[in-house]
Coordinates of C-alpha atoms in Angstrom, one line a residue:
M17 CA -19.7 -73.2 -5.1
P18 CA -17.7 -70.7 -7.2
S19 CA -14.3 -72.2 -6.8
G20 CA -11.9 -73.3 -9.4
S21 CA -11.1 -76.5 -7.5
D22 CA -14.6 -77.8 -7.0
T23 CA -16.2 -80.7 -8.9
T24 CA -19.3 -82.8 -8.5
P25 CA -19.4 -84.6 -5.1
T26 CA -20.2 -88.2 -4.5
P27 CA -23.3 -89.2 -2.5
A28 CA -21.1 -90.0 0.5
Q29 CA -20.0 -86.5 0.7
R30 CA -23.4 -85.0 1.2
G31 CA -24.3 -83.2 4.4
S32 CA -25.6 -80.0 5.8
P33 CA -24.0 -76.6 5.3
L34 CA -25.3 -75.8 8.7
G35 CA -24.7 -79.2 10.2
D36 CA -22.1 -81.7 11.3
A37 CA -18.5 -80.7 10.9
G38 CA -17.5 -84.2 9.9
K39 CA -20.0 -84.6 7.1
E40 CA -19.2 -82.6 4.0
P41 CA -22.0 -81.1 1.9
D42 CA -22.1 -82.0 -1.8
G43 CA -20.8 -79.3 -4.1
D44 CA -17.6 -79.0 -2.1
V45 CA -15.3 -81.6 -3.4
P46 CA -11.6 -82.6 -3.6
P47 CA -9.6 -80.2 -5.7
A48 CA -7.7 -81.5 -8.7
T49 CA -4.4 -83.0 -8.0
G50 CA -1.1 -82.5 -9.9
P51 CA 1.9 -80.3 -9.9
G52 CA -0.2 -77.2 -11.0
N53 CA -1.9 -76.9 -7.7
A54 CA 0.2 -74.9 -5.3
L55 CA -2.2 -74.8 -2.5
Q56 CA -3.0 -78.5 -2.5
R57 CA 0.0 -80.1 -4.2
P58 CA 1.4 -83.6 -3.9
A59 CA 4.2 -84.0 -1.5
G60 CA 7.5 -84.5 -3.2
P61 CA 11.3 -84.0 -3.0
D62 CA 11.0 -80.4 -4.2
E63 CA 9.3 -79.4 -0.9
S64 CA 12.6 -79.8 1.0
D65 CA 15.1 -78.2 -1.4
G66 CA 13.8 -74.7 -0.9
S67 CA 14.7 -73.6 -4.5
R68 CA 13.6 -70.2 -5.6
T69 CA 12.5 -71.7 -8.9
T70 CA 10.2 -74.1 -7.3
R71 CA 8.7 -71.4 -5.1
R72 CA 8.1 -69.2 -8.0
A73 CA 6.5 -72.1 -9.9
R74 CA 4.2 -72.8 -7.0
A75 CA 3.2 -69.2 -6.7
A76 CA 2.4 -69.1 -10.4
A77 CA 0.4 -72.3 -10.1
L78 CA -1.5 -70.8 -7.2
L79 CA -2.5 -67.9 -9.3
R80 CA -3.5 -70.1 -12.2
R81 CA -5.5 -72.5 -10.2
N82 CA -7.4 -69.7 -8.4
A83 CA -7.7 -67.2 -11.2
G84 CA -11.5 -67.7 -11.5
A85 CA -12.1 -67.5 -7.8
T86 CA -9.8 -64.5 -7.5
A87 CA -11.7 -62.7 -10.3
L88 CA -15.0 -63.4 -8.5
A89 CA -13.5 -62.1 -5.2
V90 CA -12.4 -58.9 -6.9
A91 CA -15.9 -58.4 -8.4
A92 CA -17.5 -59.1 -5.0
G93 CA -15.3 -56.5 -3.3
A94 CA -16.1 -53.9 -5.8
A95 CA -19.8 -54.7 -5.4
L96 CA -19.6 -54.2 -1.6
A97 CA -18.1 -50.7 -2.2
C98 CA -21.2 -49.9 -4.3
A99 CA -23.4 -50.8 -1.3
F100 CA -22.0 -47.6 0.4
P101 CA -22.8 -44.0 -0.6
P102 CA -22.7 -42.3 -3.0
Y103 CA -24.1 -45.4 -4.7
G104 CA -26.0 -46.7 -1.7
I105 CA -27.2 -50.1 -3.1
W106 CA -27.3 -51.7 0.3
P107 CA -28.5 -55.2 -0.8
L108 CA -25.1 -55.6 -2.5
S109 CA -23.6 -55.9 1.0
L110 CA -25.6 -59.2 1.5
V111 CA -24.4 -60.4 -1.9
A112 CA -20.8 -59.6 -1.2
V113 CA -20.8 -61.4 2.2
A114 CA -22.4 -64.4 0.7
A115 CA -19.9 -64.5 -2.2
L116 CA -16.9 -64.3 0.2
S117 CA -18.4 -67.1 2.3
L118 CA -18.7 -69.3 -0.7
L119 CA -15.3 -68.5 -2.2
T120 CA -13.4 -69.2 1.0
R121 CA -15.3 -72.4 1.8
R122 CA -12.9 -75.4 2.2
P123 CA -13.1 -78.4 -0.1
A124 CA -14.9 -81.4 1.2
R125 CA -12.2 -84.1 0.9
V126 CA -8.7 -84.3 -0.2
P127 CA -7.2 -87.5 -1.6
E128 CA -4.5 -89.4 0.3
G129 CA -1.1 -87.8 -0.1
V130 CA -2.3 -84.4 -1.2
R131 CA -1.5 -81.4 0.9
R132 CA -4.0 -78.6 1.3
R133 CA -3.7 -75.1 2.5
P134 CA -7.3 -73.7 2.8
L135 CA -6.3 -70.9 5.2
L136 CA -3.7 -69.6 2.7
R137 CA -6.2 -69.8 -0.1
G138 CA -8.8 -68.0 2.1
A139 CA -6.3 -65.3 3.0
W140 CA -5.5 -64.7 -0.7
L141 CA -9.2 -64.5 -1.7
G142 CA -9.8 -62.2 1.3
L143 CA -7.2 -59.8 0.1
A144 CA -8.5 -60.1 -3.5
F145 CA -11.9 -59.1 -2.1
G146 CA -10.7 -56.5 0.4
W147 CA -8.2 -54.5 -1.6
P148 CA -10.6 -53.6 -4.5
F149 CA -13.3 -52.9 -2.0
F150 CA -11.3 -50.3 -0.3
L151 CA -9.9 -48.9 -3.5
V152 CA -13.4 -48.1 -4.7
L153 CA -14.7 -47.0 -1.3
L154 CA -11.7 -44.7 -0.5
K155 CA -11.1 -43.3 -3.9
W156 CA -12.0 -39.9 -2.5
L157 CA -8.5 -39.9 -1.0
H158 CA -7.1 -39.3 -4.4
T159 CA -7.2 -35.6 -3.7
V160 CA -4.2 -36.3 -1.4
G161 CA -2.7 -38.8 -4.0
W162 CA -3.5 -42.0 -5.6
D163 CA -0.6 -43.6 -3.8
A164 CA -2.4 -42.8 -0.6
V165 CA -5.5 -44.6 -1.9
V166 CA -3.6 -47.7 -2.9
G167 CA -1.6 -47.8 0.3
L168 CA -4.4 -47.3 2.7
A169 CA -6.7 -49.7 0.7
F170 CA -4.0 -52.4 0.9
L171 CA -3.5 -51.9 4.6
Q172 CA -7.2 -52.2 5.2
G173 CA -7.4 -55.1 2.8
L174 CA -5.0 -57.1 5.0
F175 CA -7.7 -57.2 7.7
L176 CA -10.0 -58.8 5.1
A177 CA -7.2 -61.3 4.3
L178 CA -7.3 -62.4 7.9
L179 CA -11.1 -62.6 7.7
G180 CA -10.8 -64.8 4.6
A181 CA -8.5 -67.2 6.3
A182 CA -10.8 -67.3 9.4
L183 CA -13.8 -67.9 7.2
A184 CA -12.1 -70.8 5.5
G185 CA -11.1 -72.2 8.9
V186 CA -14.7 -72.3 10.3
S187 CA -16.5 -73.2 7.1
R188 CA -16.7 -76.9 8.1
L189 CA -17.9 -76.3 11.7
P190 CA -21.5 -76.9 12.7
L191 CA -23.5 -73.6 12.4
W192 CA -20.8 -72.1 10.2
P193 CA -23.0 -69.1 9.0
L194 CA -23.2 -68.0 12.6
W195 CA -19.5 -68.1 13.2
G196 CA -18.9 -66.4 9.9
A197 CA -21.1 -63.5 10.9
C198 CA -19.2 -63.2 14.3
L199 CA -16.0 -63.1 12.4
W200 CA -17.2 -60.1 10.4
V201 CA -17.7 -58.3 13.7
A202 CA -14.3 -59.4 14.9
E203 CA -12.6 -58.1 11.8
E204 CA -14.3 -54.7 12.2
F205 CA -13.4 -54.8 15.9
A206 CA -9.7 -55.1 15.1
R207 CA -9.8 -52.6 12.2
D208 CA -11.6 -50.0 14.2
R209 CA -8.7 -50.0 16.7
L210 CA -5.5 -50.8 14.8
P211 CA -3.2 -49.3 13.9
F212 CA -3.0 -45.8 15.4
G213 CA -6.5 -46.0 16.8
G214 CA -8.0 -47.7 13.8
F215 CA -9.9 -46.6 10.7
P216 CA -13.6 -47.6 10.9
W217 CA -14.5 -46.7 7.3
G218 CA -16.2 -49.5 5.4
R219 CA -18.1 -51.2 8.2
L220 CA -21.1 -53.2 7.0
A221 CA -23.3 -51.1 9.3
F222 CA -22.4 -47.9 7.4
A223 CA -23.8 -49.4 4.2
N224 CA -27.1 -50.1 5.9
T225 CA -28.2 -46.8 7.3
G226 CA -31.5 -46.9 5.4
S227 CA -32.2 -50.6 5.3
P228 CA -34.3 -53.0 7.4
Y229 CA -31.3 -53.6 9.6
T230 CA -30.9 -50.0 10.7
P231 CA -33.2 -50.1 13.8
L232 CA -31.0 -52.8 15.3
A233 CA -28.5 -50.0 16.0
A234 CA -30.7 -48.9 18.9
L235 CA -30.2 -52.3 20.6
G236 CA -26.5 -53.0 20.0
G237 CA -25.0 -50.2 18.0
A238 CA -23.2 -50.5 14.7
P239 CA -21.7 -53.9 15.6
L240 CA -25.2 -55.5 15.9
V241 CA -26.2 -54.1 12.5
T242 CA -23.0 -55.5 11.0
F243 CA -23.7 -58.9 12.6
A244 CA -27.3 -59.0 11.2
V245 CA -26.2 -58.1 7.7
A246 CA -23.3 -60.6 7.8
L247 CA -25.6 -63.4 9.2
T248 CA -28.1 -62.8 6.4
G249 CA -25.3 -63.0 3.9
T250 CA -23.8 -66.2 5.3
A251 CA -27.2 -67.8 5.6
L252 CA -27.9 -66.9 1.9
A253 CA -24.6 -68.7 1.1
A254 CA -25.8 -71.8 2.9
L255 CA -29.1 -71.5 1.2
A256 CA -27.4 -71.3 -2.2
L257 CA -25.3 -74.4 -1.4
A258 CA -28.4 -76.4 -0.4
A259 CA -30.3 -75.3 -3.5
V260 CA -27.4 -76.3 -5.8
H261 CA -27.2 -79.7 -4.1
L262 CA -31.0 -80.2 -4.5
V263 CA -30.8 -79.4 -8.1
R264 CA -27.9 -81.7 -8.8
S265 CA -29.5 -84.6 -6.9
R266 CA -32.8 -83.9 -8.7
G267 CA -34.6 -83.8 -5.4
R268 CA -33.3 -87.2 -4.2
S269 CA -31.3 -85.7 -1.3
G270 CA -33.8 -86.6 1.3
G271 CA -35.6 -84.6 3.9
R272 CA -32.4 -83.4 5.6
R273 CA -31.3 -81.3 2.6
Y274 CA -34.8 -79.6 2.4
A275 CA -34.5 -78.9 6.2
V276 CA -31.1 -77.3 5.7
A277 CA -32.5 -75.1 2.9
A278 CA -35.5 -74.2 5.0
S279 CA -33.4 -73.4 8.1
A280 CA -31.0 -71.2 6.1
L281 CA -34.0 -69.3 4.6
V282 CA -35.5 -68.8 8.0
V283 CA -32.3 -67.4 9.4
A284 CA -31.8 -65.0 6.5
A285 CA -35.4 -63.8 6.6
G286 CA -35.4 -63.6 10.4
S287 CA -32.2 -61.5 10.7
T288 CA -33.6 -59.2 8.0
A289 CA -37.0 -58.8 9.6
A290 CA -35.7 -58.4 13.1
G291 CA -35.2 -54.6 12.7
Y292 CA -38.9 -54.1 12.1
A293 CA -39.6 -55.4 15.6
V294 CA -37.3 -52.7 17.2
P295 CA -39.2 -49.6 18.3
V296 CA -37.4 -46.3 17.3
H297 CA -38.3 -43.7 19.8
T298 CA -38.4 -40.2 18.4
A299 CA -40.7 -38.2 20.7
A300 CA -38.9 -35.0 21.8
D301 CA -38.7 -33.9 25.5
D302 CA -38.0 -30.4 24.3
S303 CA -36.8 -28.5 21.2
A304 CA -34.5 -25.6 20.3
R305 CA -34.6 -23.4 17.2
I306 CA -31.2 -23.7 15.5
A307 CA -29.5 -22.3 12.5
V308 CA -26.6 -24.1 10.7
V309 CA -24.3 -21.9 8.7
Q310 CA -22.4 -23.3 5.7
G311 CA -20.1 -20.4 4.6
N312 CA -18.3 -22.3 1.8
V313 CA -14.6 -22.2 0.9
Q314 CA -12.6 -20.4 -1.6
Q315 CA -11.7 -23.5 -3.6
P316 CA -12.0 -27.3 -3.3
G317 CA -9.1 -29.7 -2.8
M318 CA -6.0 -29.6 -0.6
N319 CA -5.7 -25.8 -0.9
F320 CA -9.2 -25.0 0.2
L321 CA -8.1 -22.4 2.8
G322 CA -7.3 -19.7 0.3
R323 CA -6.2 -16.4 1.8
P324 CA -6.3 -15.9 5.6
M325 CA -9.7 -14.9 7.0
K326 CA -11.5 -15.9 3.8
I327 CA -13.4 -18.8 5.3
L328 CA -14.1 -16.9 8.6
N329 CA -15.5 -14.0 6.6
N330 CA -17.7 -16.3 4.6
H331 CA -19.3 -17.6 7.8
V332 CA -19.5 -14.2 9.4
D333 CA -21.2 -12.7 6.3
A334 CA -23.7 -15.6 6.1
T335 CA -24.5 -15.1 9.8
L336 CA -24.9 -11.3 9.3
D337 CA -27.3 -12.0 6.4
L338 CA -29.3 -14.3 8.6
A339 CA -29.5 -11.6 11.3
K340 CA -30.9 -9.1 8.7
R341 CA -33.6 -11.6 7.7
V342 CA -34.4 -12.1 11.4
R343 CA -34.8 -8.4 12.0
S344 CA -37.0 -8.0 8.9
G345 CA -39.2 -10.8 10.1
D346 CA -38.5 -13.1 7.2
T347 CA -36.9 -15.8 9.4
P348 CA -37.7 -16.7 13.0
R349 CA -34.8 -15.9 15.4
P350 CA -32.8 -19.0 16.2
E351 CA -31.9 -19.8 19.8
L352 CA -28.4 -20.9 18.8
V353 CA -26.2 -20.9 15.7
I354 CA -23.8 -23.7 14.6
W355 CA -20.7 -23.2 12.5
P356 CA -18.6 -26.0 11.1
E357 CA -15.1 -27.3 11.9
N358 CA -12.4 -24.8 10.9
A359 CA -15.0 -22.0 10.3
S360 CA -12.3 -19.7 11.8
D361 CA -9.2 -20.3 9.9
L362 CA -7.2 -18.2 12.4
D363 CA -6.9 -18.7 16.1
P364 CA -9.4 -16.3 17.6
Y365 CA -7.5 -16.2 20.9
K366 CA -4.3 -15.2 19.1
W367 CA -5.5 -13.0 16.3
P368 CA -7.6 -9.9 17.3
E369 CA -9.1 -9.5 13.8
A370 CA -10.5 -13.0 13.9
R371 CA -12.0 -12.5 17.4
A372 CA -13.5 -9.1 16.3
R373 CA -15.3 -10.7 13.4
I374 CA -16.8 -13.5 15.5
D375 CA -17.9 -11.0 18.1
E376 CA -19.6 -9.0 15.3
A377 CA -21.5 -12.1 14.1
S378 CA -22.6 -13.2 17.5
R379 CA -23.8 -9.8 18.6
A380 CA -25.7 -9.3 15.3
I381 CA -27.6 -12.5 15.7
G382 CA -27.9 -12.1 19.4
V383 CA -27.5 -15.8 20.4
P384 CA -24.6 -18.1 21.1
I385 CA -22.6 -19.5 18.2
L386 CA -20.8 -22.9 18.3
V387 CA -17.6 -21.9 16.5
G388 CA -15.1 -24.4 15.0
A389 CA -11.5 -23.2 15.2
L390 CA -7.9 -24.4 15.3
V391 CA -6.2 -22.9 18.4
D392 CA -2.7 -23.1 19.7
H393 CA -2.3 -25.4 22.7
P394 CA -2.0 -23.3 25.8
T395 CA 0.9 -25.2 27.3
E396 CA 2.4 -27.7 24.7
S397 CA 4.4 -25.6 22.3
G398 CA 4.1 -26.5 18.7
Y399 CA 0.8 -28.3 19.1
V400 CA -2.6 -27.2 17.9
E401 CA -6.1 -28.1 19.1
N402 CA -9.2 -28.7 16.9
Q403 CA -12.0 -27.1 19.0
G404 CA -15.6 -26.3 19.1
I405 CA -16.0 -23.1 21.1
V406 CA -19.3 -21.7 22.6
W407 CA -19.2 -18.0 21.7
D408 CA -21.6 -15.8 23.7
P409 CA -22.8 -12.5 22.2
K410 CA -22.0 -10.7 25.5
K411 CA -19.2 -12.7 27.2
G412 CA -17.3 -13.9 24.1
P413 CA -15.6 -17.3 24.1
G414 CA -16.6 -19.8 26.8
A415 CA -16.7 -23.5 27.2
S416 CA -15.0 -25.6 24.5
Y417 CA -14.5 -29.1 23.2
T418 CA -11.2 -30.4 21.8
K419 CA -11.3 -33.2 19.3
Q420 CA -10.3 -36.5 21.1
H421 CA -9.2 -38.6 18.1
P422 CA -7.0 -36.7 15.6
V423 CA -6.5 -38.4 12.3
P424 CA -3.1 -40.0 11.8
F425 CA -1.2 -38.6 8.9
G426 CA -3.9 -36.0 8.4
E427 CA -3.8 -34.1 11.8
Y428 CA -0.7 -35.6 13.3
V429 CA 2.2 -37.6 12.0
P430 CA 3.3 -40.8 13.9
F431 CA 7.0 -41.2 13.9
R432 CA 7.3 -37.8 12.4
E433 CA 11.1 -37.5 12.6
E434 CA 11.8 -40.8 10.9
L435 CA 9.0 -40.7 8.2
S436 CA 9.5 -37.1 7.2
K437 CA 12.9 -38.1 5.8
V438 CA 11.4 -40.4 3.3
I439 CA 7.9 -38.9 2.7
S440 CA 8.1 -35.2 1.9
R441 CA 4.3 -34.9 1.6
L442 CA 4.1 -35.1 5.4
E443 CA 5.3 -31.5 5.4
R444 CA 1.7 -30.6 4.6
V445 CA 1.0 -31.4 8.3
P446 CA 3.4 -28.9 9.9
R447 CA 2.0 -29.2 13.4
D448 CA 0.5 -32.1 15.3
F449 CA -3.0 -31.9 16.8
Y450 CA -3.2 -32.5 20.5
P451 CA -6.0 -34.8 21.6
G452 CA -8.7 -33.7 24.0
E453 CA -9.5 -35.7 27.1
S454 CA -13.2 -35.1 27.7
T455 CA -16.5 -35.5 25.9
G456 CA -18.0 -32.7 24.0
V457 CA -21.1 -31.9 26.1
L458 CA -21.6 -28.2 25.8
Q459 CA -24.4 -25.9 26.9
V460 CA -25.2 -23.8 23.8
G461 CA -28.0 -21.4 24.7
P462 CA -31.0 -23.5 25.8
A463 CA -29.6 -26.8 24.4
R464 CA -27.1 -29.3 25.9
L465 CA -25.4 -30.5 22.8
G466 CA -22.8 -33.2 22.2
D467 CA -20.0 -32.0 19.9
V468 CA -18.3 -34.6 17.7
I469 CA -15.7 -33.3 15.2
C470 CA -15.4 -34.8 11.7
F471 CA -14.2 -38.4 11.6
E472 CA -15.0 -38.9 15.2
V473 CA -18.5 -39.8 14.1
A474 CA -17.1 -43.1 12.7
Y475 CA -15.9 -44.3 16.2
D476 CA -18.5 -45.9 18.4
E477 CA -17.2 -44.9 21.7
I478 CA -17.0 -41.1 21.1
P479 CA -20.7 -40.4 20.3
R480 CA -21.8 -43.0 22.9
D481 CA -19.8 -41.5 25.7
T482 CA -21.0 -38.0 24.7
V483 CA -24.7 -39.1 24.9
N484 CA -24.1 -40.9 28.2
D485 CA -22.6 -37.8 29.6
G486 CA -25.9 -35.9 29.0
A487 CA -26.0 -34.7 25.4
R488 CA -29.6 -34.2 24.2
A489 CA -28.6 -33.9 20.6
L490 CA -25.4 -34.4 18.6
V491 CA -23.5 -32.0 16.4
V492 CA -20.9 -33.1 13.9
Q493 CA -18.7 -30.2 13.0
T494 CA -16.8 -31.1 9.9
N495 CA -14.7 -29.7 7.1
N496 CA -14.9 -31.9 4.0
A497 CA -13.7 -29.2 1.5
T498 CA -10.6 -31.4 0.7
Y499 CA -12.9 -34.2 -0.4
G500 CA -15.7 -32.3 -2.0
N501 CA -17.6 -33.9 -4.9
T502 CA -15.9 -37.3 -4.3
G503 CA -18.5 -39.2 -2.3
Q504 CA -16.8 -38.8 1.1
P505 CA -19.3 -36.3 2.4
E506 CA -22.2 -38.7 1.6
Q507 CA -20.4 -41.5 3.4
Q508 CA -19.9 -39.4 6.5
L509 CA -23.5 -38.3 6.4
A510 CA -24.6 -41.9 6.4
M511 CA -22.7 -42.4 9.6
S512 CA -24.7 -39.5 11.2
K513 CA -27.9 -41.3 10.1
L514 CA -26.8 -44.5 11.9
R515 CA -25.8 -42.6 15.0
A516 CA -29.1 -40.9 15.2
V517 CA -30.9 -44.2 15.4
E518 CA -28.3 -45.8 17.6
H519 CA -28.6 -43.1 20.3
G520 CA -32.1 -41.8 19.7
R521 CA -30.8 -38.3 19.1
A522 CA -31.1 -35.7 16.4
V523 CA -27.8 -35.2 14.6
V524 CA -26.8 -31.9 13.1
T525 CA -23.9 -32.0 10.5
A526 CA -22.3 -28.6 10.0
A527 CA -19.8 -28.6 7.1
T528 CA -17.8 -25.7 5.7
S529 CA -18.6 -26.6 2.1
G530 CA -21.2 -29.3 2.4
I531 CA -22.9 -31.5 3.1
S532 CA -24.6 -29.8 6.1
A533 CA -27.7 -31.6 7.3
V534 CA -30.3 -32.0 10.0
V535 CA -31.1 -35.7 10.8
G536 CA -34.0 -36.7 12.9
P537 CA -33.8 -39.2 15.8
D538 CA -35.2 -41.9 13.4
G539 CA -32.3 -41.4 11.0
T540 CA -34.3 -39.4 8.4
V541 CA -32.5 -36.6 6.7
E542 CA -34.9 -33.7 7.2
Q543 CA -32.8 -31.0 5.5
Q544 CA -29.5 -30.9 3.7
T545 CA -27.4 -28.5 1.6
D546 CA -25.7 -28.8 -1.7
E547 CA -21.9 -28.9 -1.8
F548 CA -19.8 -25.8 -2.4
T549 CA -22.6 -23.4 -1.8
S550 CA -23.2 -20.8 0.9
D551 CA -26.3 -21.7 2.7
V552 CA -28.1 -21.6 6.1
L553 CA -30.4 -24.3 7.5
T554 CA -33.0 -23.5 10.2
A555 CA -34.9 -26.1 12.1
D556 CA -36.6 -26.9 15.4
L557 CA -34.1 -29.4 16.8
P558 CA -35.7 -32.2 19.0
L559 CA -33.9 -32.6 22.3
R560 CA -34.2 -36.0 24.0
D561 CA -33.1 -37.5 27.4
E562 CA -34.0 -41.1 27.0
Q563 CA -31.1 -43.5 26.6
T564 CA -31.3 -46.4 24.1
L565 CA -30.4 -49.9 25.0
A566 CA -27.3 -49.5 22.9
D567 CA -26.2 -46.6 25.1
R568 CA -26.7 -48.7 28.2
V569 CA -24.9 -51.9 27.1
G570 CA -22.1 -50.0 25.4
A571 CA -19.4 -52.2 23.7
G572 CA -20.7 -55.4 25.3
P573 CA -22.4 -56.8 22.2
E574 CA -19.3 -56.1 20.1
W575 CA -17.0 -57.8 22.5
A576 CA -19.3 -60.8 22.9
L577 CA -19.6 -61.3 19.1
A578 CA -15.9 -60.8 18.5
V579 CA -15.0 -63.3 21.2
L580 CA -17.4 -65.8 19.7
G581 CA -15.7 -65.4 16.4
G582 CA -12.3 -65.9 17.9
L583 CA -13.5 -69.0 19.8
S584 CA -14.9 -70.5 16.6
C585 CA -11.4 -70.2 15.1
V586 CA -10.0 -72.1 18.1
A587 CA -12.6 -74.8 17.7
A588 CA -11.8 -75.1 14.0
L589 CA -8.1 -75.5 14.8
I590 CA -8.9 -78.3 17.3
V591 CA -11.1 -80.1 14.8
G592 CA -8.5 -79.8 12.2
R593 CA -5.8 -81.3 14.4
R594 CA -8.1 -84.2 15.2
R595 CA -8.7 -84.8 11.6
A596 CA -5.0 -84.9 10.9
Q597 CA -4.5 -87.3 13.8
Y598 CA -7.0 -89.8 12.5
G599 CA -6.2 -89.3 8.8
Q600 CA -7.9 -87.8 5.9
D601 CA -10.6 -90.5 5.7
G602 CA -10.6 -91.7 9.3
A603 CA -12.3 -88.8 11.0
E604 CA -15.6 -90.7 11.4
A605 CA -13.7 -93.7 12.8
G606 CA -11.9 -91.5 15.2
R607 CA -15.2 -90.1 16.5
R608 CA -16.6 -93.6 17.0
E609 CA -13.4 -94.5 18.9
E610 CA -13.8 -91.5 21.1
Q611 CA -17.4 -92.5 21.9
H612 CA -16.4 -96.0 22.9
R613 CA -13.8 -94.5 25.3

C-alpha cells in the first residue's frame, strides 16, 4: 500500500483484506523502528519528561516519516475536487476514496516494545486529504477573500481528519470496505449539520449527478449515492491490495487470495451497476408553460447590486420584452413567470417605485410572477427576510415563502457583537436574515411549485419536505452574481440535477446572472443560460404527483448507514483493547483461550 512505513510481509502475515480481523494481509507490515518514527516510536525515558524539544523532534519525525503518504493524500484530495464541477471527472471520486482507504490502513504487525498511533496518523492523512480538497472545491469563495477560502477549507478538512482516524480504526475489521463506506456517510452526516446548521458542499453524491450511481438517489437520496460511491472506492482499495499480494507471491497465495480479489471486484462492480436497475419515472401527470427570466446584474463580484433599482429594472425590462414577443405571436404565452432570488433589490412592500415596476411587468405579461425579494421583517425590527412572492397581475403580492436556512456569515452573523470587534468584514452583512418556518409550496398560476432558495438545495430535508408537502415541481431561486465565472454556479446546478432524480420532479433554477436552467425529472439539463447575460427560457414544465421511495423513507437510510459507521468504530475499539490485553503477538492465542472458555 502507498505508505512510507510499509515493507514486504512475511507469509505468516497474509490474510484477506475483507476477512478476519486477526489475520493481517500481506503488504501491510511493521513500520520501521527507531527514534525517527514519531507515530510508532520505541518507549523510552524521554516520553515522561515532557520536554518541548522532544515534542518538536517527534513532530518533525512524524512529518519526515509520513512525507510520502502526506503528498499522496494531498494529491488524492485535489483529485477528488476535480470530480466536481466545473471539471466534472466523476471517476476521480472513486480513485480518491480508494487512495484514502489505502493511505490510512493500519500496519499489520508492530514489533514488541514499539508504540503505534494509527489513529493519529489516520487523522493527519485525513486532514492532508481534506484541506486541499476543500481549497480547490471552494476556491470560488475567493471573491470574499482568500482567507475565507483557507479558513472554511480547514474547518471542513477537520471532518475529513476525523474520517481518516476512523478509517484507520476499522481497517483491520472483517468487511472493512463496508464499514469504510458507512463512515463516509457518517462524515457527511456530521458535516451537513455542524456547526451552525452545517455546510453540505463537497458530498460525494454531488460529484456523481451524471454517473451510474445517480439513479440510486430515487431510493435513498444523496446519502445512498454517497454510500455506493464510497463502497466502490473501498472495494477497489481491497482489490488493489489483493492484486499486489498475488503479484508479490507470484500466484502462490492459494485460493483464498483469489477469492478475496474476486469478491472485491464483485462488490465494486455490483455497487456501480446497481443504479442501472433503478427505474427513473419521468412521465408527467400534467404540465405548465413557464418562462424563466434572467435579467443580469450591473457587475460581478461583491458589489453586484450597482445602483438601486438596477437589477429590478433588468428583470422588468426582460419581462416586458417577453410580453411584446407574446403579443406579436413570436412566443407562446407562458402560464407563469419565474424571477430569481433578489430580482427586486428594494423591498416592494416598502418602496412604491419597486412595487409599481413589478405591477407593470405582471400586467404586461398577464400571468403570475414568482418574484425574489428581500423584505423587512414585519415584527422583528432590524431583521430582513429572503422571500419568493407570488405576484398576481390583478391582485398584486400574495402568498410567499421565506428562506428557512440563511447562510451563516453570509446572511446572518453568529455571535455578531463579539466577532464584529475583530472581523471588520462582517460589516458587509449589516442585517441578519430571519429564517422562515414553513416549506415553500406555492400555487403559481396553474402549478403548485416548491420554492427552494439558493443554498437550500444542498440540504436534504428542505427539498424533501417541500415535495412531501405537495410540490409538483421544484424552483431554485438563486443569486450567484458574487461567484460568477468561478465554478460555483455549475456546482449548484449539479445539486439541482441530483434533486430532480431524488424526488422525481422537474427542477427550475432561476439565477440573476446565471446559470438559469430547466432540469427534467430524470436529471437531464434541457435548457440553460450563459452567465452574465440577459436571457429568457421558455419550456413546458412537467408536473408530477408520484413520490419516490427516497421521499417516503426520508432520512432513514442516512441514519442507518451513519449509525453502522459509528458502531464499526466501537467494534474496532473493543478489538484493539483485546489485542492490547493479550499482547502484540498473542491475539490468536487469546481467541483460542476464549473459545475454550
